[in-house]
Short mmCIF file of C-alpha atoms in Angstrom, two decimals:
data_model
loop_
_atom_site.label_atom_id
_atom_site.label_comp_id
_atom_site.label_asym_id
_atom_site.label_seq_id
_atom_site.Cartn_x
_atom_site.Cartn_y
_atom_site.Cartn_z
CA MET A 708 36.70 53.76 39.02
CA THR A 709 35.91 50.15 39.48
CA SER A 710 38.32 47.44 40.19
CA ILE A 711 38.73 46.24 37.13
CA ALA A 712 42.36 47.64 36.43
CA LYS A 713 44.82 48.06 39.30
CA LEU A 714 45.12 51.59 38.64
CA GLY A 715 43.64 53.87 35.81
CA TRP A 716 43.34 57.25 34.66
CA CYS A 717 41.76 60.49 36.76
CA VAL A 718 41.46 63.83 35.65
CA GLY A 719 40.11 66.61 37.53
CA LEU A 720 39.27 69.87 36.20
CA ALA A 721 37.86 73.52 37.63
CA LEU A 722 36.98 76.59 35.87
CA VAL A 723 36.46 79.25 38.34
CA CYS A 724 34.58 82.66 37.74
CA SER A 725 34.58 85.44 39.54
CA CYS A 726 32.56 88.63 39.74
CA GLN A 727 34.04 92.28 38.90
CA GLY A 728 32.83 93.78 42.71
CA GLY A 729 32.40 91.83 45.94
CA SER A 730 28.53 92.60 46.28
CA ALA A 731 25.86 89.95 45.80
CA GLY A 732 23.79 90.07 42.96
CA LYS A 733 19.93 91.13 43.58
CA GLY A 734 18.54 90.04 40.04
CA ASN A 735 16.69 91.70 38.09
CA ALA A 736 14.31 90.50 34.99
CA ALA A 737 10.83 90.73 33.90
CA ALA A 738 10.65 86.93 31.82
CA SER A 739 10.48 83.75 34.20
CA SER A 740 13.37 82.31 31.71
CA SER A 741 15.80 85.04 33.08
CA ALA A 742 14.32 85.25 36.83
CA PRO A 743 17.38 84.44 39.19
CA ALA A 744 17.54 80.73 40.96
CA ARG A 745 17.45 80.70 44.62
CA SER A 746 17.44 77.93 46.95
CA ALA A 747 15.82 78.46 50.53
CA ALA A 748 17.86 75.10 51.69
CA THR A 749 21.22 76.70 51.20
CA SER A 750 23.70 75.89 53.64
CA ALA A 751 27.16 77.25 54.37
CA ALA A 752 29.99 75.20 52.78
CA SER A 753 31.74 72.70 54.85
CA ALA A 754 35.15 70.98 54.61
CA SER A 755 34.13 67.63 55.90
CA SER A 756 31.81 66.54 53.29
CA ALA A 757 31.53 66.79 49.24
CA PRO A 758 29.07 69.13 48.41
CA SER A 759 25.60 67.29 47.33
CA ALA A 760 22.95 69.73 48.63
CA PRO A 761 21.19 72.11 48.10
CA SER A 762 20.83 71.62 44.29
CA ILE A 763 18.58 73.97 42.51
CA ALA A 764 16.13 71.75 40.18
CA PRO A 765 13.68 74.45 38.58
CA GLY A 766 12.49 72.11 35.97
CA LYS A 767 13.82 70.12 33.15
CA VAL A 768 14.52 71.13 29.86
CA SER A 769 14.50 68.72 26.74
CA VAL A 770 17.85 68.40 25.30
CA PRO A 771 18.14 65.44 22.89
CA TRP A 772 21.31 63.41 22.38
CA PRO A 773 23.32 64.39 19.19
CA PRO A 774 23.13 61.71 16.66
CA ASP A 775 26.43 59.91 15.57
CA ALA A 776 27.27 61.90 12.79
CA GLU A 777 27.28 64.89 14.99
CA LEU A 778 29.55 63.07 17.50
CA SER A 779 31.77 62.65 15.04
CA ARG A 780 32.17 66.49 14.25
CA VAL A 781 32.21 67.09 17.98
CA ALA A 782 35.37 64.65 18.19
CA ARG A 783 37.19 66.25 15.53
CA GLY A 784 36.43 69.30 17.26
CA CYS A 785 37.58 68.07 20.49
CA ASN A 786 40.85 66.96 18.67
CA ALA A 787 41.95 70.08 16.90
CA PHE A 788 41.23 72.16 20.39
CA GLY A 789 43.46 69.42 21.98
CA LEU A 790 46.53 69.41 19.86
CA SER A 791 46.42 72.84 19.81
CA LEU A 792 46.18 73.41 23.37
CA TRP A 793 48.84 70.95 23.88
CA ALA A 794 51.04 73.49 21.64
CA GLU A 795 50.62 76.17 24.35
CA ALA A 796 51.01 74.26 27.23
CA SER A 797 53.24 71.73 27.02
CA GLN A 798 56.65 73.63 27.90
CA PRO A 799 58.91 72.59 29.29
CA VAL A 800 59.49 69.58 27.45
CA SER A 801 61.76 68.19 29.87
CA GLU A 802 58.92 67.37 32.29
CA ASN A 803 56.14 64.46 32.14
CA LEU A 804 52.77 65.83 30.96
CA VAL A 805 49.27 64.39 30.57
CA LEU A 806 46.42 66.49 29.34
CA SER A 807 42.84 65.53 28.83
CA PRO A 808 41.55 67.58 25.97
CA LEU A 809 37.96 66.01 26.20
CA ALA A 810 37.54 67.21 29.90
CA LEU A 811 38.51 70.60 29.30
CA PHE A 812 36.48 70.57 26.07
CA SER A 813 33.16 69.25 28.12
CA ALA A 814 34.09 72.17 30.77
CA LEU A 815 34.42 74.74 28.09
CA SER A 816 31.34 73.71 26.44
CA LEU A 817 29.29 74.03 29.49
CA LEU A 818 30.77 77.56 29.86
CA ARG A 819 29.83 78.68 26.23
CA VAL A 820 26.22 77.66 26.93
CA GLY A 821 26.20 80.41 29.60
CA ALA A 822 28.29 82.68 27.28
CA ALA A 823 26.96 85.58 24.69
CA ALA A 824 28.14 87.68 21.87
CA ASN A 825 32.18 87.85 21.20
CA THR A 826 32.60 85.59 24.30
CA GLU A 827 30.59 82.80 23.09
CA LEU A 828 32.10 83.24 19.47
CA GLU A 829 35.73 82.87 20.76
CA LEU A 830 34.70 79.86 22.77
CA LYS A 831 33.26 78.31 19.46
CA GLN A 832 36.43 79.15 17.74
CA ALA A 833 38.89 77.73 19.86
CA LEU A 834 36.57 74.68 20.51
CA HIS A 835 36.55 74.23 16.66
CA TYR A 836 33.03 73.31 16.83
CA GLU A 837 30.25 75.35 15.40
CA GLY A 838 27.37 73.31 16.19
CA PRO A 839 25.23 74.19 19.44
CA ALA A 840 27.20 74.33 22.90
CA GLU A 841 24.53 72.01 24.32
CA SER A 842 25.37 69.28 21.67
CA ALA A 843 28.94 69.58 22.25
CA PHE A 844 28.72 69.03 26.04
CA LEU A 845 26.53 66.08 25.44
CA GLY A 846 29.03 64.75 22.92
CA ALA A 847 31.81 64.78 25.32
CA THR A 848 29.74 63.19 27.74
CA ARG A 849 28.76 60.57 25.71
CA ALA A 850 32.25 60.06 24.40
CA ALA A 851 33.36 59.66 27.93
CA THR A 852 30.70 56.93 29.02
CA SER A 853 31.17 53.41 29.16
CA ALA A 854 30.81 50.56 31.61
CA SER A 855 31.91 46.91 31.17
CA ASP A 856 33.56 43.84 33.09
CA GLU A 857 36.68 45.22 31.43
CA ILE A 858 36.24 48.96 31.06
CA SER A 859 35.05 52.06 33.16
CA LEU A 860 34.76 55.30 31.64
CA ARG A 861 32.95 58.35 33.55
CA LEU A 862 32.93 61.93 33.04
CA VAL A 863 30.98 63.76 36.01
CA ALA A 864 30.07 67.47 35.99
CA ARG A 865 29.16 70.14 38.42
CA LEU A 866 28.67 73.53 39.10
CA PHE A 867 29.12 75.35 42.53
CA GLY A 868 27.78 78.65 42.82
CA GLU A 869 27.78 81.52 45.60
CA GLN A 870 24.63 81.19 47.46
CA SER A 871 23.84 85.07 47.47
CA HIS A 872 24.57 85.53 43.71
CA ALA A 873 21.51 85.49 41.25
CA PHE A 874 21.64 82.76 38.35
CA LYS A 875 19.44 82.80 35.57
CA SER A 876 17.07 80.01 36.16
CA SER A 877 16.98 79.31 32.28
CA TYR A 878 20.68 78.41 32.70
CA VAL A 879 20.08 76.67 35.95
CA ALA A 880 17.62 74.43 34.42
CA LEU A 881 19.57 73.72 31.33
CA SER A 882 22.79 72.96 32.95
CA ASP A 883 20.82 70.34 35.15
CA SER A 884 18.86 68.70 32.15
CA LEU A 885 22.79 68.31 30.83
CA GLY A 886 23.66 66.72 33.88
CA ALA A 887 25.46 69.56 35.53
CA PRO A 888 23.33 70.33 38.49
CA LEU A 889 24.11 73.75 40.25
CA SER A 890 24.86 73.38 44.43
CA LEU A 891 24.92 76.90 46.32
CA LEU A 892 27.30 77.31 48.81
CA ASP A 893 28.54 80.17 51.05
CA ILE A 894 31.66 80.98 48.89
CA LYS A 895 31.88 84.80 49.92
CA HIS A 896 32.17 83.96 53.57
CA ALA A 897 33.74 80.50 53.64
CA PRO A 898 36.16 80.52 50.53
CA GLU A 899 38.56 78.26 51.74
CA ALA A 900 35.92 75.85 53.14
CA VAL A 901 34.43 75.87 49.89
CA ARG A 902 37.68 75.05 48.29
CA GLU A 903 38.23 71.87 50.51
CA GLN A 904 34.93 70.97 49.98
CA ILE A 905 35.19 71.17 45.94
CA ASN A 906 38.33 69.30 46.46
CA GLN A 907 36.75 66.41 48.42
CA PHE A 908 34.07 66.07 45.76
CA VAL A 909 36.56 65.45 43.10
CA SER A 910 38.72 63.37 45.36
CA GLN A 911 35.59 61.10 46.00
CA GLN A 912 35.09 60.84 42.14
CA THR A 913 38.67 59.81 41.46
CA GLN A 914 38.74 58.20 44.48
CA ALA A 915 41.36 59.84 46.38
CA LYS A 916 43.74 59.88 42.89
CA ILE A 917 43.48 64.02 43.15
CA PRO A 918 42.61 65.34 46.70
CA ASP A 919 43.58 68.72 45.87
CA LEU A 920 42.45 70.15 42.45
CA LEU A 921 42.14 73.68 43.51
CA PRO A 922 45.30 75.15 44.98
CA ALA A 923 45.40 77.36 47.91
CA GLY A 924 44.12 80.81 47.20
CA SER A 925 42.15 79.72 44.07
CA ILE A 926 38.56 80.24 45.56
CA ALA A 927 38.20 83.86 46.70
CA ALA A 928 35.22 86.18 48.35
CA ASP A 929 34.26 87.22 44.84
CA THR A 930 34.17 83.76 43.49
CA ARG A 931 30.82 83.22 41.99
CA LEU A 932 30.80 79.78 40.23
CA VAL A 933 33.12 76.99 39.76
CA LEU A 934 32.42 74.33 36.83
CA GLY A 935 34.01 71.44 38.12
CA ASN A 936 34.49 67.95 36.65
CA ALA A 937 36.26 64.51 37.20
CA LEU A 938 37.01 61.98 34.44
CA THR A 939 37.80 58.48 35.68
CA PHE A 940 39.09 55.63 33.00
CA SER A 941 40.11 52.22 33.96
CA ALA A 942 40.76 49.24 31.37
CA ARG A 943 42.38 45.97 30.90
CA TRP A 944 44.77 45.07 28.02
CA ALA A 945 43.09 42.71 25.10
CA GLU A 946 46.02 40.55 25.93
CA PRO A 947 47.86 41.32 29.22
CA PHE A 948 51.75 41.36 29.53
CA ASP A 949 53.10 38.65 31.53
CA PRO A 950 54.75 39.56 34.92
CA ALA A 951 57.18 36.73 34.35
CA ARG A 952 58.63 38.84 31.81
CA THR A 953 59.25 42.20 33.34
CA ASP A 954 62.28 43.44 34.09
CA THR A 955 64.44 46.51 34.73
CA ARG A 956 66.00 48.20 31.88
CA SER A 957 67.78 51.37 31.23
CA PHE A 958 65.31 54.42 30.35
CA TYR A 959 67.34 57.53 28.75
CA VAL A 960 65.72 60.62 30.15
CA SER A 961 68.45 62.45 27.90
CA ALA A 962 71.27 61.62 25.72
CA HIS A 963 73.79 61.68 28.98
CA SER A 964 71.16 60.30 31.22
CA SER A 965 69.24 57.25 32.38
CA ARG A 966 67.24 55.68 34.94
CA ASP A 967 66.49 52.05 35.73
CA SER A 968 62.90 51.28 34.67
CA LYS A 969 60.63 48.21 35.25
CA THR A 970 59.81 47.33 31.57
CA LEU A 971 57.08 45.22 30.19
CA HIS A 972 57.76 42.75 27.34
CA ARG A 973 55.32 41.05 24.74
CA GLN A 974 55.55 39.59 20.96
CA GLY A 975 52.51 39.91 19.14
CA GLN A 976 50.71 41.11 16.05
CA PHE A 977 49.85 44.95 16.51
CA ALA A 978 48.78 47.68 14.25
CA PHE A 979 52.63 49.58 14.04
CA ALA A 980 54.13 52.05 11.48
CA ASN A 981 57.78 53.32 11.09
CA VAL A 982 57.43 56.49 9.59
CA LYS A 983 60.91 58.00 8.31
CA GLY A 984 62.23 56.74 11.54
CA VAL A 985 59.36 57.49 13.93
CA LYS A 986 57.66 54.27 15.34
CA LEU A 987 53.97 53.94 16.23
CA LEU A 988 52.54 51.21 18.20
CA GLU A 989 48.96 50.49 18.74
CA LEU A 990 48.08 48.47 22.17
CA PRO A 991 44.39 47.51 22.17
CA TYR A 992 42.16 47.14 24.98
CA ALA A 993 39.35 44.84 25.86
CA GLY A 994 36.43 45.12 23.90
CA ALA A 995 38.62 46.98 21.23
CA GLN A 996 36.46 50.24 21.57
CA TYR A 997 39.83 51.81 23.16
CA SER A 998 43.52 51.47 22.55
CA MET A 999 46.63 53.23 23.51
CA ILE A 1000 48.91 54.50 20.75
CA LEU A 1001 52.46 55.31 21.61
CA VAL A 1002 54.66 57.41 19.52
CA LEU A 1003 58.44 57.12 19.64
CA PRO A 1004 60.76 59.83 18.16
CA LYS A 1005 63.35 58.94 15.92
CA GLN A 1006 66.65 57.62 17.36
CA GLY A 1007 68.78 60.59 18.39
CA GLU A 1008 66.22 62.84 18.12
CA PRO A 1009 64.10 64.85 21.11
CA VAL A 1010 60.68 64.20 21.72
CA ALA A 1011 59.93 68.09 21.03
CA SER A 1012 60.81 67.11 17.49
CA LEU A 1013 57.28 65.15 17.81
CA GLU A 1014 55.63 67.39 19.37
CA ARG A 1015 56.32 70.38 16.86
CA GLN A 1016 54.22 67.89 14.40
CA LEU A 1017 51.14 67.90 16.40
CA LYS A 1018 49.29 70.74 15.11
CA ASP A 1019 50.06 70.67 11.93
CA GLY A 1020 48.29 67.33 11.18
CA GLY A 1021 51.22 64.96 11.97
CA VAL A 1022 49.21 62.87 14.18
CA GLU A 1023 46.35 61.83 11.30
CA ALA A 1024 49.53 61.42 9.07
CA TRP A 1025 50.96 58.78 11.23
CA LEU A 1026 47.97 56.76 12.13
CA ARG A 1027 47.13 56.58 8.44
CA GLN A 1028 50.40 54.57 8.13
CA LEU A 1029 49.45 51.74 10.77
CA GLY A 1030 49.11 48.39 9.37
CA PRO A 1031 49.57 44.97 11.23
CA SER A 1032 52.85 43.55 11.82
CA THR A 1033 54.50 41.01 14.03
CA VAL A 1034 55.99 43.33 17.13
CA GLU A 1035 58.61 42.95 19.41
CA VAL A 1036 57.29 45.24 22.21
CA SER A 1037 59.04 46.57 25.36
CA ILE A 1038 57.40 49.44 27.06
CA PRO A 1039 58.17 51.07 30.60
CA LYS A 1040 55.64 50.67 33.67
CA PHE A 1041 54.88 54.12 34.71
CA GLN A 1042 52.78 56.32 36.86
CA LEU A 1043 52.82 60.05 36.03
CA GLU A 1044 50.84 62.56 38.15
CA THR A 1045 51.38 66.12 37.33
CA PRO A 1046 52.95 67.46 40.70
CA ARG A 1047 50.31 70.45 40.87
CA SER A 1048 47.42 71.70 38.94
CA LEU A 1049 47.83 73.01 35.64
CA ALA A 1050 46.93 77.19 35.76
CA LEU A 1051 45.87 76.75 31.91
CA GLY A 1052 44.18 80.52 31.68
CA ARG A 1053 47.07 81.68 29.57
CA SER A 1054 47.32 78.92 27.22
CA LEU A 1055 43.66 79.11 26.47
CA ALA A 1056 43.82 83.30 26.13
CA ALA A 1057 46.51 82.24 23.27
CA LEU A 1058 43.99 80.40 21.77
CA GLY A 1059 42.00 83.30 21.38
CA ILE A 1060 39.70 82.91 24.47
CA LYS A 1061 40.55 86.30 25.82
CA SER A 1062 37.45 88.07 26.55
CA ALA A 1063 36.28 85.50 28.91
CA PHE A 1064 39.25 86.25 31.18
CA ASP A 1065 38.91 89.94 30.94
CA ALA A 1066 36.14 91.60 33.71
CA ALA A 1067 35.36 94.31 31.52
CA ALA A 1068 34.70 92.27 28.21
CA ALA A 1069 33.25 88.85 29.17
CA ASN A 1070 29.44 88.33 28.38
CA PHE A 1071 27.91 85.76 30.48
CA GLU A 1072 24.42 87.15 30.55
CA PRO A 1073 23.06 83.83 29.62
CA MET A 1074 23.70 82.66 33.06
CA ASN A 1075 23.87 85.92 34.99
CA ALA A 1076 20.38 87.33 36.34
CA SER A 1077 22.01 90.27 37.81
CA THR A 1078 22.44 93.46 35.75
CA SER A 1079 24.82 95.22 38.27
CA ALA A 1080 28.20 96.20 37.19
CA GLU A 1081 29.80 94.75 40.34
CA ASP A 1082 28.27 91.29 39.54
CA ARG A 1083 29.48 90.90 35.96
CA LEU A 1084 31.16 87.42 35.52
CA SER A 1085 34.40 86.75 33.83
CA VAL A 1086 36.73 83.50 34.30
CA ALA A 1087 39.51 84.17 37.16
CA GLU A 1088 41.28 80.64 35.90
CA VAL A 1089 41.16 76.76 34.61
CA PHE A 1090 42.84 74.28 36.51
CA GLN A 1091 43.48 70.81 35.47
CA ARG A 1092 45.47 67.63 37.25
CA SER A 1093 45.88 64.12 35.78
CA VAL A 1094 46.97 60.86 37.05
CA VAL A 1095 47.89 58.10 34.83
CA THR A 1096 49.05 54.42 35.13
CA LEU A 1097 50.25 51.73 32.95
CA ASP A 1098 51.23 48.29 34.00
CA GLU A 1099 51.01 44.45 32.98
CA SER A 1100 47.16 44.19 33.57
CA GLY A 1101 46.05 47.38 31.66
CA THR A 1102 45.98 51.39 31.91
CA GLN A 1103 44.06 53.77 29.66
CA ALA A 1104 43.75 53.64 25.81
CA ALA A 1105 42.73 55.76 22.95
CA ALA A 1106 43.17 55.07 18.90
CA ALA A 1107 42.00 57.58 16.01
CA THR A 1108 42.52 54.83 13.46
CA GLY A 1109 39.81 52.25 12.11
CA VAL A 1110 42.64 49.24 12.08
CA VAL A 1111 41.17 46.41 13.92
CA MET A 1112 43.45 44.65 16.13
CA GLN A 1113 44.19 41.27 15.69
CA ALA A 1114 44.86 38.57 18.86
CA ALA A 1115 48.37 38.60 20.17
CA GLY A 1116 50.37 35.82 18.57
CA ALA A 1117 53.92 34.44 17.73
CA ALA A 1118 55.38 35.82 14.47
CA LEU A 1119 54.96 34.19 11.15
CA PRO A 1120 56.88 31.57 9.99
CA GLY A 1121 60.04 33.53 8.19
CA GLU A 1122 58.84 36.79 9.28
CA LYS A 1123 61.15 38.85 11.49
CA PRO A 1124 59.44 40.90 14.06
CA GLN A 1125 59.47 44.63 14.13
CA GLU A 1126 60.81 45.86 17.43
CA PHE A 1127 59.19 48.71 19.38
CA ARG A 1128 61.46 49.56 22.50
CA ALA A 1129 60.57 52.65 24.02
CA ASP A 1130 63.50 53.13 26.33
CA ARG A 1131 63.58 57.01 25.66
CA PRO A 1132 61.05 59.79 25.94
CA PHE A 1133 57.79 59.06 23.95
CA LEU A 1134 54.41 60.51 23.31
CA PHE A 1135 51.20 58.68 24.04
CA PHE A 1136 47.46 59.37 22.56
CA ILE A 1137 44.14 57.67 24.24
CA THR A 1138 40.90 57.78 21.98
CA ASP A 1139 37.38 56.08 21.70
CA LYS A 1140 37.83 54.05 18.25
CA ALA A 1141 33.91 54.92 17.54
CA HIS A 1142 33.98 58.55 17.06
CA GLY A 1143 37.96 59.29 17.49
CA ALA A 1144 37.71 61.42 20.54
CA LEU A 1145 40.87 62.45 22.13
CA LEU A 1146 40.42 61.32 25.60
CA PHE A 1147 43.94 61.81 26.73
CA LEU A 1148 47.45 62.94 25.39
CA GLY A 1149 50.67 62.90 27.06
CA ARG A 1150 54.41 62.73 27.08
CA VAL A 1151 56.54 60.40 29.03
CA VAL A 1152 60.01 61.79 29.70
CA ASP A 1153 60.61 60.26 32.89
CA PRO A 1154 58.63 56.69 33.55
CA SER A 1155 59.68 56.89 37.32
CA GLY A 1156 58.11 60.25 37.82
CA SER A 1157 61.11 61.91 39.36
#
């Protein structure tokens, strides 16, 4: 992340694959495309430095970037997947929560590149994208790439493999060409050191915002591959909030309990909607490529009432109602951090990704050069951890609407401003406006993070 905003969004994700047995694979294939990929320079994992070498580079594979029309299809798949996952992973509703559908979509697309048969089919169906897995991964990468004086958005992906395991050179070459190189480490003999090393890599990519993505015990001697990525995003508001107007207001975490919260205030022209008491507000970021959409439940109704509508097209219906209005805005400053990494395996299985987690049924033949039953790969767990901050200068942004924000200004003569006062739990969404990909979605129940 750059220094263009005080703080920004950070997401760390790790997908951990294990083998059925504990022995190292020996590799057994006649064709060069399926020969095991090795590295003579492999060294043991060290907790003192982030893994950067050795990386296998057996030769580049030409993978074209998907056209813009395909990027929109990737975005629709990402969004459908993300909203379905939220419905499975968002309990309990009494807690703050942040997820990055884009980061998860990217990691699972990379996993899909190395999957076959029913395992690949389940991934394709759960991700709601019928196109090639390579296009899905590159589409997510492109959606998560932006750099300017006011916006920084970057997605970094890496593979970390057991040095004695035989990975197919064709998969290694393809993943390297996709921008996710493989580093070989001594996981078998030093799993804890490797866990710390991967955590340090994520920490470096997120400027220490996420220092411990992988919890203790998540990497074991039978771990053969970790797919990791880090998504960072920092952006300024198109028009910053005036710090002189920030004051302390009550935020009602429940019907009978409140917290003091630093609250930002501003009046201006925004995209706004009031849909049967549900209020929506779009806050633009500099450059108009990204924006944050906040969704406030009807007065007296819990935020859970909004979440029940997410999976069934509620978001699109809400966003179609957005239109320019003069709005008096009051929103809390917040810094949300998931207290621990979210283990998402059960939620993903509920979406239909089942065989990938089953040692007897998983099929990752395109990445696995070993034919030994003991070296059969399966997914052990998927972890994600996020940190997000909102203040006067900026934060992260998203919008799934084509409404162009007008510059902030005073109310028109005789016009009574609409009111958007986020003094109770609410939802937010962050997407890129070019293709509509859902970068982040979250729930603010307590802006103090207590």
